[in-house]
Structures are given as C-alpha cells and as structure tokens.
Amino acid sequence: MTMRQRFNQRLADFGAEAKAKTTSRSAWILPKQTSSHAPEDTWTNKDNDVTPPSRRTWTSLTILGFWFSDALNMQGWESPSSIIAIGLTWREAILCNCLGMIIVAIPLVFNGAIGAALHVPYPVAARSGFGFHFAKFAVIVRMVTALFWHSIQTYSGSFALTNCISAIWPSYLNIPNHIPANIGVTSQQLASHTLFWIIQLPVLLIPPHKLRWFFLFKAVVVMASCIGVAAGMSTYAGSRGDIWKQESKIHGSAKAWTILSCMMSSAGGWATMATNIPDFTRYMRGGKGQYWQALFLPVISTFLGVMSIIATSSAGVIYGEYIWDPTSLAAKWNTPAGRAAKFFVGFSWVVGQIGTNLSANVVTAANDLTSLFPKYINIRRGAFIVAVIGGWVMQPWKIENSASQLLTFMSGLAVFLAPVAAILASDFWIVKRKHIDVPALYNPHGRYRYWYGINWRAVVTFVISLTPNLPGLANSVTPSLGLSGGIVHVWDINYLYGFWVAVFVYSSLSLLFPEKDTLIPEAISGDDIWKEEEEDAIQTLDGQYTESADALSEKHEENEKTSEKTSVF
C-alpha cells in the first residue's frame, strides 16, 4: 500500500468514526476502567482514578516550574496598575500584592497536601467534606470561574500574537475591518484570536503529568522577557520615572481599608488555584515538595510586579504616559531593533498565556467535566470542550470590551470559592485528621454519602461564609446601590472572612455533630489497587518474571496510547 493509499484509508476511517459518533451516543462512551474503585453500577474513568505510580513524576522543581508557568502572565504584569491608580504608592502596591499571595498560599498549601497524599483530583477529594453528590456543586462553582478566566486569557494571548506577526509583517495591522462595531472585535483581532486558539489547542491536549518541560520552558522565556523589558526601558529612558516619587493620595482609616481591599483582590485572583491545586499535586512523587508553593507564589508575583513598575515608570519618561499593558508597550517599538524586541516580547507572552491557561484553567475545568460526566468525558475530551467554550461560545471580546463591573464580578467569584477551599482543608486536616478512606470516595453509597449524598454541615458553612459578602459583591458590581458601613467593610476582607469563618464553622459543626462513619482510625490508601494487580502479575511458573506496580501502570499507559491511535479523542 502506497503512502497516498494509507492516507486515504486513514481519512476514510476517520470519516466513518466521526459519522458513527454523530449518529450514536453510545459511540462516545469511554471504556470503564478495571482499575477503578467505583462499584459496578457507578461509572468512572482513568482521569478520575487514583493516579498510578508511573504518572507521579512531579518534584519540587516541577512545582517551581508550574508556578512560573501559572503566575507569569499578562494580568499579573498589569495588576500593580489598578493599585497605584486608586491612590496608593508603588511600595504599597507591592506590599498588597505580596501579602495577598501569602494569604492565598495558606489554603493553597493545605489543599495541595491532599492531592500529594491521596493522589486523587479535587472533584474526588471534595466528596469527603461535601458528600458524594453535594461535591458536584463545589465542582460547578469552580468550573464556571475557570471557564471565564480561560476565555479572557486566550483573548489576551491573541494580542501578544499580533505583536509577533506585525513585527515581521507590519501590514498585518492594516487588515480591513468587515465586522460591525457592535460585535466588539475587528477582523484583524479575530484573525489573531483564531491563530492563537489553533496554536494553543495542541498544547492543551497534552496529559498533565507530561507538562514539566513546558512549565520550565515558559519560566525561562517569560523571565528573560520581563527582565529584558524592564532593563531596556530604564536604560533607554535614562531616568527612573515619576512612579517612584508619587505619594499616597489616601489617608487614615480609608487607606487601611483600601489596602485590605487590594490584598483581597490579589488573593482572589488565585482563589481558583487554592481550591483545585489537588488536580496537580496528585502527580507529586513525594509529599513534601508541594510545601514550597508557600514561597514560590509570593516571590514570583512580587518579581513580576517589580519588573512591571520599572518598565511602566520608564514608559512615562519615554512616551509621556504610563503603559501597563505589555503588548501595547511593545507595539510602540517600530525600529529594526525594536521590531526584533517586539517579536520576542510577543512570543514570550504567547507562551505565558498558554501556560497560564494550561495550568490554571483548562486542566481545572477538564477535571471538573470528567467528574460530572465520567461516562463520556476524560481530560483530553474535557480540554477540547473547554477550549471551544472559552474561545468561541463565551465570545471573550465581549467580556474584554464590556463594563468593568463584569471583571469585578469575576474577581468577586472568590467569595464563592473561599468556603469551598476552607471546607476542603479543614475536613482533611482538622475533622478527619488526614484519615481518609480513598476507595470510599468513589462509592456513592459508601461512608461519604452522608444524607442523600449531602453533608449538611458543609451546606450551613457555605451559607454562613457567603451571605455577609453578597451585599458587598452587589455594591462593587453596581456602585449606584450606595451601600456603606460595616457590611461594605466585610467585603473589603472578603476572602479572609470567607475562608477563616468557614474553617471555624465547619470544624465546629463536624466536631459537635460528628458523622461517625466517616471518622476512621487510619487512612485507607487507594494504592491498594496497584498492589493487588502487582500480586496478580507475579508469576513463579515457567521462569516468568515479576512485574512491579510501576511496570503495570506503564503497561496501562501503552494500552491507552494504542486505543487513542484509533480515535480522535
């Protein structure tokens, strides 16, 4: 058979498979995994299962690369602008950003330990505290947030790609616009968005445990770009600019509340990761490496903020205006050397936005979909669905061009995630004391069923934590409401209040009214499934060899690769 004949045969097979899947829902059903702890009448798939030993490849260095990948993004570069713009100094902007990162690092580390210890994703881990069915509510809350941010990060990345293309072909910026103004996007911007989406998609489909190389690549590229832009701009300006000389425009108690509010804004941007971090730490080789996150996130975010302030202050000297958007800043470089720099800066932020989407949004939402629809969706299918919804269905150009109240509301979604993160952490550390029955997390009729799959303690905690923050959220989205007084000040400390009140309430209710069936003297590992398969594989007859658990899980990987070759997904 010639190469052309093989290609035609493969194309015909693809067409037949696609036709079968469009005409029959059963064609999309995933094979039920024999390694699952779930009972026969409950569907699950390999992406929900306990992480096999062969996939536990992450180390402390991987976590460092992961946070370089996640924290180095365009929104992080621009974040000091909002703080300085409301009247605080650059020192206070850096302080707010750093303390906000420290605040969110506490639940981040506590919940990261859950994934490292149990090797299960967040949707499965949440069943211990929320109950088997109420955990789906916590999953949906986080999934919606991830979808919004994926949409915004994708559209932001398209502007960086515009820098790359226009640095080579300046006429790219002159593409005639044939799209009505009320749509909110031009023909050129839509072309960049389409190209960025196509470039990003293959990376998003890579299994999470194989992403170490990309995290490290992004760390090197984006850090080099940030340092280069800050150094180059300050050298060219020949002056440090006026940002460093600005005095605070807010004083007294108003300043104190403003600082607290800015800290909550910085923390709220990472509320999703503080909740879903088990999705990544489940791949840890050991349990101790994840604790470095408490240092990595504040340091990386502070570094990015300082580089941003240096470059922006220098831009005020050179261009007479502060330019906080790194792509808008690079767009002004039109000399031959400037165009080369524009291309590199654009490329670095293309990589940066893909990395952030990958680590903070796509894997997050894909894991949620696999837990909600395990019969039909695995991580790869979930990533594709998220990419389509975030990139096109949600129309990110409308989100970016809409009123600022929408972005305020999205940041305010942190108040919904604070009690979720608190219940997850306090259930594992305080109530259960790390004694979790992992196989029971997969059984809807097991010890974590509570009352019809709902833990009423988690429901009460969620209401008490969330309710006092709702008036402040409404007032921030619609300032015309004119709310004032103590209820607004609760909003100024929204994440602190929401998290720690939830920890206190949930722990108290669980200790005063314990669900005794869920309290066990020792943890029950989910790794027993691998030990059982290892024992089954031991062959003593005819000189056959003994297979280890790692070898068995590697064999599972090979079987998965073989099955994937016969299907698009």
Coordinates of C-alpha atoms in Angstrom, one line a residue:
M1 CA 0.0 0.0 0.0
T2 CA 1.4 3.4 -1.0
M3 CA 1.6 6.4 1.3
R4 CA -1.2 8.0 -0.5
Q5 CA -3.4 4.9 -0.2
R6 CA -2.6 4.7 3.5
F7 CA -3.5 8.4 3.9
N8 CA -6.8 7.8 2.1
Q9 CA -7.6 4.8 4.2
R10 CA -6.9 6.7 7.4
L11 CA -9.1 9.5 6.1
A12 CA -11.9 7.1 5.4
D13 CA -11.6 5.5 8.8
F14 CA -11.7 9.0 10.4
G15 CA -14.8 9.8 8.4
A16 CA -16.5 6.6 9.4
E17 CA -15.7 7.1 13.1
A18 CA -16.9 10.7 13.1
K19 CA -20.1 9.6 11.4
A20 CA -20.7 6.8 13.9
K21 CA -20.2 9.2 16.8
T22 CA -22.6 11.8 15.4
T23 CA -25.3 9.2 14.9
S24 CA -24.9 7.2 18.0
R25 CA -24.4 8.5 21.6
S26 CA -23.1 5.1 22.7
A27 CA -20.1 5.5 20.3
W28 CA -18.8 8.2 22.7
I29 CA -18.9 6.1 25.8
L30 CA -15.5 5.6 27.3
P31 CA -14.4 2.1 28.4
K32 CA -14.9 1.6 32.1
Q33 CA -11.6 1.2 33.8
T34 CA -10.9 -2.0 35.6
S35 CA -8.6 -0.2 37.9
S36 CA -11.4 2.0 39.4
H37 CA -12.5 1.8 43.0
A38 CA -16.1 2.6 41.9
P39 CA -18.7 -0.1 42.2
E40 CA -20.0 -1.7 39.1
D41 CA -23.1 0.5 38.8
T42 CA -21.1 3.7 39.1
W43 CA -19.1 5.0 36.1
T44 CA -15.7 6.5 36.3
N45 CA -12.6 6.7 34.1
K46 CA -8.9 6.7 34.4
D47 CA -8.6 10.5 34.9
N48 CA -10.8 10.3 38.0
D49 CA -9.0 7.3 39.4
V50 CA -6.1 7.3 41.8
T51 CA -3.0 8.5 40.0
P52 CA -0.9 5.4 39.1
P53 CA 2.7 5.3 40.2
S54 CA 4.1 5.9 36.6
R55 CA 2.3 9.3 36.5
R56 CA 3.7 10.5 39.8
T57 CA 6.6 12.3 38.1
W58 CA 6.4 15.8 39.7
T59 CA 9.1 17.0 42.1
S60 CA 9.8 20.3 43.9
L61 CA 11.4 21.6 40.7
T62 CA 8.3 20.7 38.8
I63 CA 6.2 22.7 41.3
L64 CA 8.6 25.6 40.8
G65 CA 8.2 25.4 37.0
F66 CA 4.5 25.1 37.5
W67 CA 4.2 28.3 39.4
F68 CA 6.5 30.1 37.0
S69 CA 4.1 28.9 34.3
D70 CA 1.0 30.0 36.2
A71 CA 2.0 33.2 37.9
L72 CA 3.9 34.8 35.0
N73 CA 1.0 36.2 32.9
M74 CA -0.1 39.5 31.4
Q75 CA -2.7 40.0 34.1
G76 CA 0.0 39.7 36.8
W77 CA 2.1 42.2 34.9
E78 CA -0.8 44.7 34.8
S79 CA -2.0 44.2 38.4
P80 CA 0.1 46.9 40.1
S81 CA -1.6 49.5 37.8
S82 CA -5.0 49.1 39.5
I83 CA -3.5 49.6 42.9
I84 CA -1.4 52.6 42.0
A85 CA -4.3 54.1 40.1
I86 CA -6.6 54.2 43.1
G87 CA -4.1 56.3 45.0
L88 CA -1.5 54.0 46.7
T89 CA 2.2 54.2 46.2
W90 CA 4.4 51.6 44.4
R91 CA 5.6 50.3 47.8
E92 CA 2.1 49.8 48.9
A93 CA 1.2 48.1 45.6
I94 CA 4.0 45.6 46.0
L95 CA 3.1 45.1 49.7
C96 CA -0.6 44.5 48.8
N97 CA 0.3 42.0 46.1
C98 CA 2.8 40.1 48.2
L99 CA 0.5 39.9 51.3
G100 CA -2.4 38.8 49.1
M101 CA -0.3 36.0 47.7
I102 CA 0.7 34.9 51.2
I103 CA -3.0 34.9 52.3
V104 CA -4.0 32.6 49.4
A105 CA -0.8 30.5 49.9
I106 CA -2.2 29.1 53.2
P107 CA -5.2 27.3 51.7
L108 CA -3.1 26.5 48.6
V109 CA -0.6 24.5 50.7
F110 CA -3.2 22.9 52.9
N111 CA -5.2 21.7 49.9
G112 CA -2.1 20.8 47.9
A113 CA -1.2 18.3 50.6
I114 CA -4.5 16.5 49.9
G115 CA -3.5 15.8 46.4
A116 CA 0.0 14.8 47.3
A117 CA -1.2 12.4 50.0
L118 CA -4.3 10.8 48.3
H119 CA -3.3 11.2 44.6
V120 CA -6.9 12.0 43.7
P121 CA -8.2 15.1 41.8
Y122 CA -10.1 17.9 43.5
P123 CA -13.6 16.7 42.4
V124 CA -13.0 13.4 44.1
A125 CA -11.3 14.8 47.2
A126 CA -14.2 17.2 47.7
R127 CA -16.6 14.3 48.4
S128 CA -15.1 13.7 51.8
G129 CA -16.3 17.0 53.2
F130 CA -19.2 17.9 50.9
G131 CA -20.7 14.5 50.4
F132 CA -20.7 12.4 47.2
H133 CA -23.4 14.5 45.4
F134 CA -23.1 18.0 47.0
A135 CA -19.4 17.9 45.9
K136 CA -20.8 18.4 42.3
F137 CA -22.0 21.9 43.4
A138 CA -18.5 22.8 44.5
V139 CA -17.1 21.4 41.2
I140 CA -19.5 23.5 39.1
V141 CA -18.7 26.7 41.0
R142 CA -15.0 26.3 40.3
M143 CA -15.6 25.2 36.7
V144 CA -17.6 28.3 35.8
T145 CA -14.8 30.5 37.2
A146 CA -12.2 28.6 35.2
L147 CA -14.1 28.9 32.0
F148 CA -14.4 32.7 32.4
W149 CA -10.7 33.1 33.0
H150 CA -9.7 30.7 30.2
S151 CA -11.8 32.9 27.8
I152 CA -10.0 36.1 29.0
Q153 CA -6.5 34.6 29.0
T154 CA -7.0 33.3 25.4
Y155 CA -8.1 36.6 24.1
S156 CA -5.2 38.4 25.8
G157 CA -2.8 35.9 24.2
S158 CA -4.1 36.9 20.8
F159 CA -2.8 40.5 21.3
A160 CA 0.7 39.1 22.1
L161 CA 0.5 37.0 18.8
T162 CA -0.4 40.2 17.0
N163 CA 2.9 41.6 18.2
C164 CA 4.8 38.6 16.8
I165 CA 3.1 38.8 13.4
S166 CA 3.3 42.6 13.0
A167 CA 7.0 42.6 13.9
I168 CA 7.6 40.5 10.7
W169 CA 4.8 41.9 8.5
P170 CA 3.8 45.4 9.7
S171 CA 1.0 45.5 7.1
Y172 CA -0.8 42.9 9.2
L173 CA -2.2 45.7 11.3
N174 CA -3.8 47.2 8.3
I175 CA -6.2 44.4 7.6
P176 CA -9.5 46.0 6.6
N177 CA -12.3 45.5 9.1
H178 CA -15.5 43.9 7.9
I179 CA -17.1 43.2 11.3
P180 CA -19.8 45.6 12.7
A181 CA -18.6 47.7 15.6
N182 CA -21.3 46.4 18.0
I183 CA -19.7 42.9 17.8
G184 CA -16.7 44.2 19.8
V185 CA -13.9 42.7 17.7
T186 CA -12.2 43.7 14.4
S187 CA -11.2 41.4 11.5
Q188 CA -7.6 41.7 12.4
Q189 CA -8.2 40.9 16.1
L190 CA -10.4 37.9 15.2
A191 CA -7.7 36.6 12.9
S192 CA -5.2 36.8 15.7
H193 CA -7.6 35.1 18.1
T194 CA -8.2 32.3 15.7
L195 CA -4.5 31.7 15.1
F196 CA -3.7 31.8 18.8
W197 CA -6.5 29.4 19.5
I198 CA -5.2 27.0 16.9
I199 CA -1.6 27.2 18.3
Q200 CA -2.8 26.8 21.8
L201 CA -5.1 23.8 21.3
P202 CA -2.4 21.0 20.8
V203 CA -0.6 22.1 24.0
L204 CA -3.9 22.0 26.0
L205 CA -4.4 18.3 24.9
I206 CA -1.2 17.1 26.5
P207 CA -1.8 15.0 29.6
P208 CA -0.9 17.0 32.8
H209 CA 1.7 14.6 34.0
K210 CA 3.8 15.2 30.9
L211 CA 3.9 19.0 31.2
R212 CA 7.1 19.5 33.1
W213 CA 9.1 20.5 30.1
F214 CA 6.5 23.2 29.1
F215 CA 6.5 24.8 32.6
L216 CA 10.3 25.0 32.6
F217 CA 10.4 26.4 29.1
K218 CA 7.9 29.1 29.9
A219 CA 9.8 30.0 33.1
V220 CA 12.9 30.7 31.1
V221 CA 11.3 32.6 28.2
V222 CA 9.0 34.8 30.2
M223 CA 11.5 35.7 32.9
A224 CA 14.0 36.7 30.3
S225 CA 11.4 38.8 28.6
C226 CA 10.4 40.6 31.8
I227 CA 14.0 41.3 32.9
G228 CA 14.9 42.4 29.4
V229 CA 11.9 44.8 29.0
A230 CA 12.5 46.4 32.5
A231 CA 16.3 46.8 31.9
G232 CA 15.9 48.0 28.3
M233 CA 13.2 50.6 29.1
S234 CA 15.0 52.0 32.1
T235 CA 18.3 52.2 30.2
Y236 CA 16.6 53.9 27.2
A237 CA 14.7 56.3 29.5
G238 CA 17.9 57.3 31.4
S239 CA 15.6 58.0 34.4
R240 CA 13.7 56.1 36.9
G241 CA 10.5 58.0 36.1
D242 CA 7.9 59.6 38.4
I243 CA 6.1 56.5 39.7
W244 CA 8.8 56.1 42.4
K245 CA 8.2 59.7 43.7
Q246 CA 4.4 59.5 43.9
E247 CA 2.9 59.9 47.4
S248 CA -0.2 58.2 48.7
K249 CA -3.4 60.0 47.9
I250 CA -5.4 58.2 50.6
H251 CA -5.0 58.6 54.3
G252 CA -6.4 57.5 57.7
S253 CA -8.8 54.6 58.0
A254 CA -9.8 54.9 54.4
K255 CA -6.2 53.9 53.4
A256 CA -6.3 50.9 55.8
W257 CA -9.5 49.6 54.3
T258 CA -8.2 50.3 50.8
I259 CA -5.0 48.3 51.5
L260 CA -7.1 45.4 52.8
S261 CA -9.3 45.5 49.7
C262 CA -6.3 45.5 47.4
M263 CA -4.9 42.5 49.3
M264 CA -8.2 40.6 48.8
S265 CA -8.2 41.5 45.1
S266 CA -4.7 40.0 44.7
A267 CA -5.7 36.9 46.7
G268 CA -9.0 36.5 44.9
G269 CA -7.2 36.1 41.6
W270 CA -5.7 32.9 42.8
A271 CA -8.8 31.6 44.7
T272 CA -9.4 29.0 42.0
M273 CA -5.9 27.5 42.3
A274 CA -6.2 27.4 46.1
T275 CA -9.2 25.2 45.6
N276 CA -8.2 22.9 42.7
I277 CA -4.5 22.5 43.5
P278 CA -5.0 18.7 44.2
D279 CA -5.6 18.4 40.4
F280 CA -1.8 19.0 40.1
T281 CA -0.2 17.8 43.4
R282 CA -1.8 14.4 42.8
Y283 CA 1.1 13.9 40.4
M284 CA 3.7 14.5 43.1
R285 CA 6.4 11.8 43.6
G286 CA 6.6 12.7 47.3
G287 CA 4.5 14.7 49.7
K288 CA 7.0 17.4 50.9
G289 CA 7.8 19.1 47.6
Q290 CA 4.4 20.8 47.4
Y291 CA 5.0 22.9 50.6
W292 CA 7.4 25.1 48.6
Q293 CA 4.4 26.7 47.0
A294 CA 4.1 28.9 50.0
L295 CA 7.3 30.6 49.0
F296 CA 7.2 30.2 45.2
L297 CA 3.9 32.1 44.6
P298 CA 4.6 35.3 46.6
V299 CA 8.2 35.6 45.3
I300 CA 7.3 35.1 41.7
S301 CA 4.3 37.5 41.9
T302 CA 6.5 40.1 43.6
F303 CA 9.2 39.8 41.0
L304 CA 6.7 40.3 38.2
G305 CA 5.2 43.3 39.9
V306 CA 8.5 45.0 40.3
M307 CA 9.5 44.4 36.7
S308 CA 6.2 45.8 35.6
I309 CA 6.5 49.0 37.7
I310 CA 10.1 49.6 36.4
A311 CA 9.0 49.3 32.8
T312 CA 5.9 51.3 33.2
S313 CA 7.6 54.2 35.1
S314 CA 10.2 54.3 32.3
A315 CA 7.5 54.4 29.7
G316 CA 6.2 57.6 31.4
V317 CA 9.5 59.2 30.6
I318 CA 9.8 58.0 27.0
Y319 CA 6.2 58.2 25.8
G320 CA 4.7 60.7 28.3
E321 CA 2.2 58.2 29.5
Y322 CA 2.1 55.1 31.7
I323 CA 1.6 51.9 29.6
W324 CA 0.7 48.9 31.8
D325 CA -0.3 46.6 29.0
P326 CA 3.0 44.8 27.9
T327 CA 1.6 44.2 24.4
S328 CA 0.6 47.9 24.0
L329 CA 4.1 48.9 25.1
A330 CA 5.8 46.5 22.6
A331 CA 3.6 47.8 19.9
K332 CA 5.4 51.2 20.0
W333 CA 8.8 49.6 19.0
N334 CA 9.0 50.1 15.3
T335 CA 12.7 50.4 14.5
P336 CA 14.5 47.3 13.1
A337 CA 15.9 46.5 16.6
G338 CA 12.6 47.4 18.2
R339 CA 10.7 45.0 15.9
A340 CA 13.0 42.2 16.9
A341 CA 12.3 43.0 20.6
K342 CA 8.6 43.3 19.8
F343 CA 8.7 39.8 18.3
F344 CA 10.5 38.3 21.3
V345 CA 8.2 40.0 23.9
G346 CA 5.1 38.9 21.9
F347 CA 6.4 35.4 21.7
S348 CA 7.1 35.3 25.4
W349 CA 3.6 36.3 26.3
V350 CA 2.1 33.9 23.8
V351 CA 3.9 31.2 25.7
G352 CA 2.9 32.9 29.0
Q353 CA -0.8 32.9 28.3
I354 CA -0.8 29.3 27.1
G355 CA 1.0 28.2 30.2
T356 CA -1.4 30.0 32.5
N357 CA -4.4 28.7 30.6
L358 CA -3.0 25.2 30.8
S359 CA -2.2 25.2 34.5
A360 CA -4.9 27.4 36.0
N361 CA -7.9 27.0 33.7
V362 CA -8.1 24.2 31.2
V363 CA -6.9 21.2 33.3
T364 CA -9.0 22.6 36.1
A365 CA -12.3 22.7 34.1
A366 CA -11.4 19.5 32.2
N367 CA -11.1 17.6 35.6
D368 CA -14.5 19.1 36.6
L369 CA -16.1 17.8 33.4
T370 CA -14.6 14.3 33.8
S371 CA -16.1 14.1 37.3
L372 CA -19.5 15.3 36.2
F373 CA -19.7 13.2 33.1
P374 CA -17.2 10.3 33.5
K375 CA -19.0 8.1 31.1
Y376 CA -18.4 10.4 28.2
I377 CA -15.6 12.8 29.1
N378 CA -11.9 12.3 30.0
I379 CA -9.3 15.0 30.5
R380 CA -8.5 15.2 26.8
R381 CA -12.1 15.5 25.7
G382 CA -12.7 17.9 28.5
A383 CA -9.8 20.1 27.5
F384 CA -11.2 20.3 23.9
I385 CA -14.6 21.2 25.2
V386 CA -13.3 23.9 27.5
A387 CA -11.1 25.3 24.6
V388 CA -14.2 25.6 22.4
I389 CA -16.5 27.1 25.0
G390 CA -13.9 29.5 26.3
G391 CA -12.5 30.5 23.0
W392 CA -15.7 30.9 21.0
V393 CA -19.0 30.3 22.8
M394 CA -18.3 32.8 25.5
Q395 CA -17.1 35.4 23.0
P396 CA -14.1 36.8 25.0
W397 CA -14.0 40.0 23.0
K398 CA -17.4 40.9 24.5
I399 CA -16.1 40.2 28.0
E400 CA -13.0 42.3 27.5
N401 CA -15.0 45.2 26.0
S402 CA -17.8 45.1 28.4
A403 CA -18.1 47.3 31.5
S404 CA -15.5 46.9 34.2
Q405 CA -18.3 45.7 36.6
L406 CA -18.1 42.2 34.9
L407 CA -14.4 41.8 35.7
T408 CA -15.2 43.0 39.2
F409 CA -17.9 40.3 39.5
M410 CA -15.5 37.7 38.2
S411 CA -12.9 38.6 40.8
G412 CA -15.7 38.6 43.3
L413 CA -16.3 34.9 42.5
A414 CA -13.5 34.3 45.0
V415 CA -16.2 34.7 47.8
F416 CA -17.8 31.5 46.4
L417 CA -14.5 29.7 46.3
A418 CA -13.3 30.7 49.8
P419 CA -15.7 28.4 51.7
V420 CA -15.1 25.6 49.2
A421 CA -11.3 25.8 49.9
A422 CA -11.9 26.1 53.6
I423 CA -14.2 23.0 53.8
L424 CA -11.8 21.0 51.8
A425 CA -8.8 21.9 54.0
S426 CA -10.5 21.8 57.4
D427 CA -12.2 18.4 56.6
F428 CA -8.8 16.9 55.8
W429 CA -6.6 18.4 58.5
I430 CA -9.0 19.1 61.4
V431 CA -12.0 16.8 61.2
K432 CA -10.6 13.7 59.5
R433 CA -7.0 14.3 60.7
K434 CA -5.8 13.0 57.3
H435 CA -7.5 9.7 57.8
I436 CA -9.4 9.3 54.5
D437 CA -10.8 6.2 53.0
V438 CA -9.8 6.7 49.4
P439 CA -11.8 3.8 47.9
A440 CA -14.9 5.1 49.6
L441 CA -14.6 8.4 47.8
Y442 CA -15.6 6.5 44.6
N443 CA -18.7 4.8 46.1
P444 CA -21.9 6.8 46.1
H445 CA -23.3 4.5 48.7
G446 CA -20.2 4.5 50.9
R447 CA -19.2 6.2 54.1
Y448 CA -19.1 9.7 52.5
R449 CA -22.7 9.5 51.4
Y450 CA -23.9 11.5 54.5
W451 CA -27.6 12.4 53.9
Y452 CA -28.6 11.5 50.4
G453 CA -25.1 12.5 49.2
I454 CA -25.2 15.8 51.0
N455 CA -23.2 16.8 54.1
W456 CA -25.5 19.4 55.8
R457 CA -22.5 20.8 57.8
A458 CA -20.9 21.9 54.5
V459 CA -24.2 23.5 53.4
V460 CA -24.6 25.5 56.6
T461 CA -20.9 26.5 56.4
F462 CA -21.2 27.7 52.8
V463 CA -24.3 29.9 53.6
I464 CA -22.7 31.5 56.7
S465 CA -19.5 32.2 54.9
L466 CA -21.0 33.5 51.7
T467 CA -24.1 35.5 52.8
P468 CA -22.4 38.5 54.5
N469 CA -20.2 39.0 51.4
L470 CA -23.1 39.2 49.0
P471 CA -24.2 42.8 49.7
G472 CA -20.6 44.0 49.2
L473 CA -20.3 42.0 45.9
A474 CA -23.5 43.6 44.7
N475 CA -22.3 47.0 45.7
S476 CA -19.0 46.6 43.9
V477 CA -20.7 45.4 40.7
T478 CA -23.4 48.2 40.9
P479 CA -22.0 51.2 42.8
S480 CA -25.2 53.0 42.4
L481 CA -26.7 50.9 45.2
G482 CA -24.8 53.2 47.6
L483 CA -24.2 50.7 50.4
S484 CA -22.0 51.9 53.2
G485 CA -20.9 51.0 56.7
G486 CA -19.8 47.7 58.2
I487 CA -21.4 45.5 55.6
V488 CA -19.1 47.0 52.9
H489 CA -16.1 46.6 55.1
V490 CA -16.8 42.8 55.3
W491 CA -16.4 42.9 51.5
D492 CA -13.0 44.6 52.0
I493 CA -11.8 41.5 53.7
N494 CA -13.9 39.1 51.7
Y495 CA -11.5 36.2 51.2
L496 CA -10.1 36.4 54.7
Y497 CA -13.6 36.4 56.2
G498 CA -15.0 33.8 53.9
F499 CA -12.1 31.3 54.4
W500 CA -11.5 31.5 58.1
V501 CA -15.2 31.8 59.1
A502 CA -15.8 28.7 57.0
V503 CA -12.9 26.8 58.7
F504 CA -14.3 27.7 62.2
V505 CA -17.9 26.9 61.4
Y506 CA -17.3 23.6 59.5
S507 CA -14.8 22.3 62.1
S508 CA -17.1 23.2 65.0
L509 CA -20.2 21.6 63.4
S510 CA -18.3 18.5 62.5
L511 CA -16.8 18.1 66.0
L512 CA -20.1 18.9 67.8
F513 CA -22.2 16.7 65.5
P514 CA -19.8 14.1 64.1
E515 CA -20.6 11.8 61.3
K516 CA -19.1 8.8 63.0
D517 CA -19.0 6.5 59.9
T518 CA -16.6 9.0 58.2
L519 CA -14.1 9.0 61.2
I520 CA -11.7 6.2 60.8
P521 CA -8.6 5.4 63.0
E522 CA -6.2 5.1 60.0
A523 CA -6.1 6.2 56.4
I524 CA -7.1 3.7 53.7
S525 CA -4.9 4.1 50.7
G526 CA -6.2 4.0 47.1
D527 CA -2.8 2.4 46.1
D528 CA -4.1 -1.0 47.1
I529 CA -5.4 -1.4 43.6
W530 CA -1.9 -1.3 42.3
K531 CA -0.7 -3.7 44.9
E532 CA -3.4 -6.2 44.0
E533 CA -2.6 -6.0 40.3
E534 CA 1.1 -6.5 41.2
E535 CA 0.3 -9.6 43.2
D536 CA -1.8 -10.9 40.3
A537 CA 1.0 -10.3 37.9
I538 CA 3.6 -12.3 40.0
Q539 CA 4.4 -15.4 38.0
T540 CA 6.5 -18.1 39.5
L541 CA 5.9 -20.8 36.9
D542 CA 7.9 -21.4 33.7
G543 CA 10.5 -18.8 34.7
Q544 CA 8.3 -15.9 34.0
Y545 CA 9.3 -12.5 35.5
T546 CA 7.7 -10.4 38.2
E547 CA 6.1 -7.1 37.3
S548 CA 6.3 -4.1 39.6
A549 CA 3.4 -1.6 40.1
D550 CA 5.4 0.9 38.0
A551 CA 5.6 -1.6 35.2
L552 CA 2.0 -2.4 35.4
S553 CA 1.0 1.3 35.3
E554 CA 3.3 1.8 32.3
K555 CA 1.5 -1.1 30.6
H556 CA -1.7 0.8 31.2
E557 CA -0.2 3.8 29.5
E558 CA 0.8 1.8 26.5
N559 CA -2.7 0.3 26.2
E560 CA -4.2 3.8 26.4
K561 CA -1.8 5.1 23.6
T562 CA -2.8 2.1 21.4
S563 CA -6.5 2.9 21.9
E564 CA -6.0 6.6 21.3
K565 CA -4.5 5.9 17.9
T566 CA -7.8 4.5 16.7
S567 CA -9.8 7.5 17.8
V568 CA -9.6 11.3 17.5
F569 CA -10.3 11.6 21.3

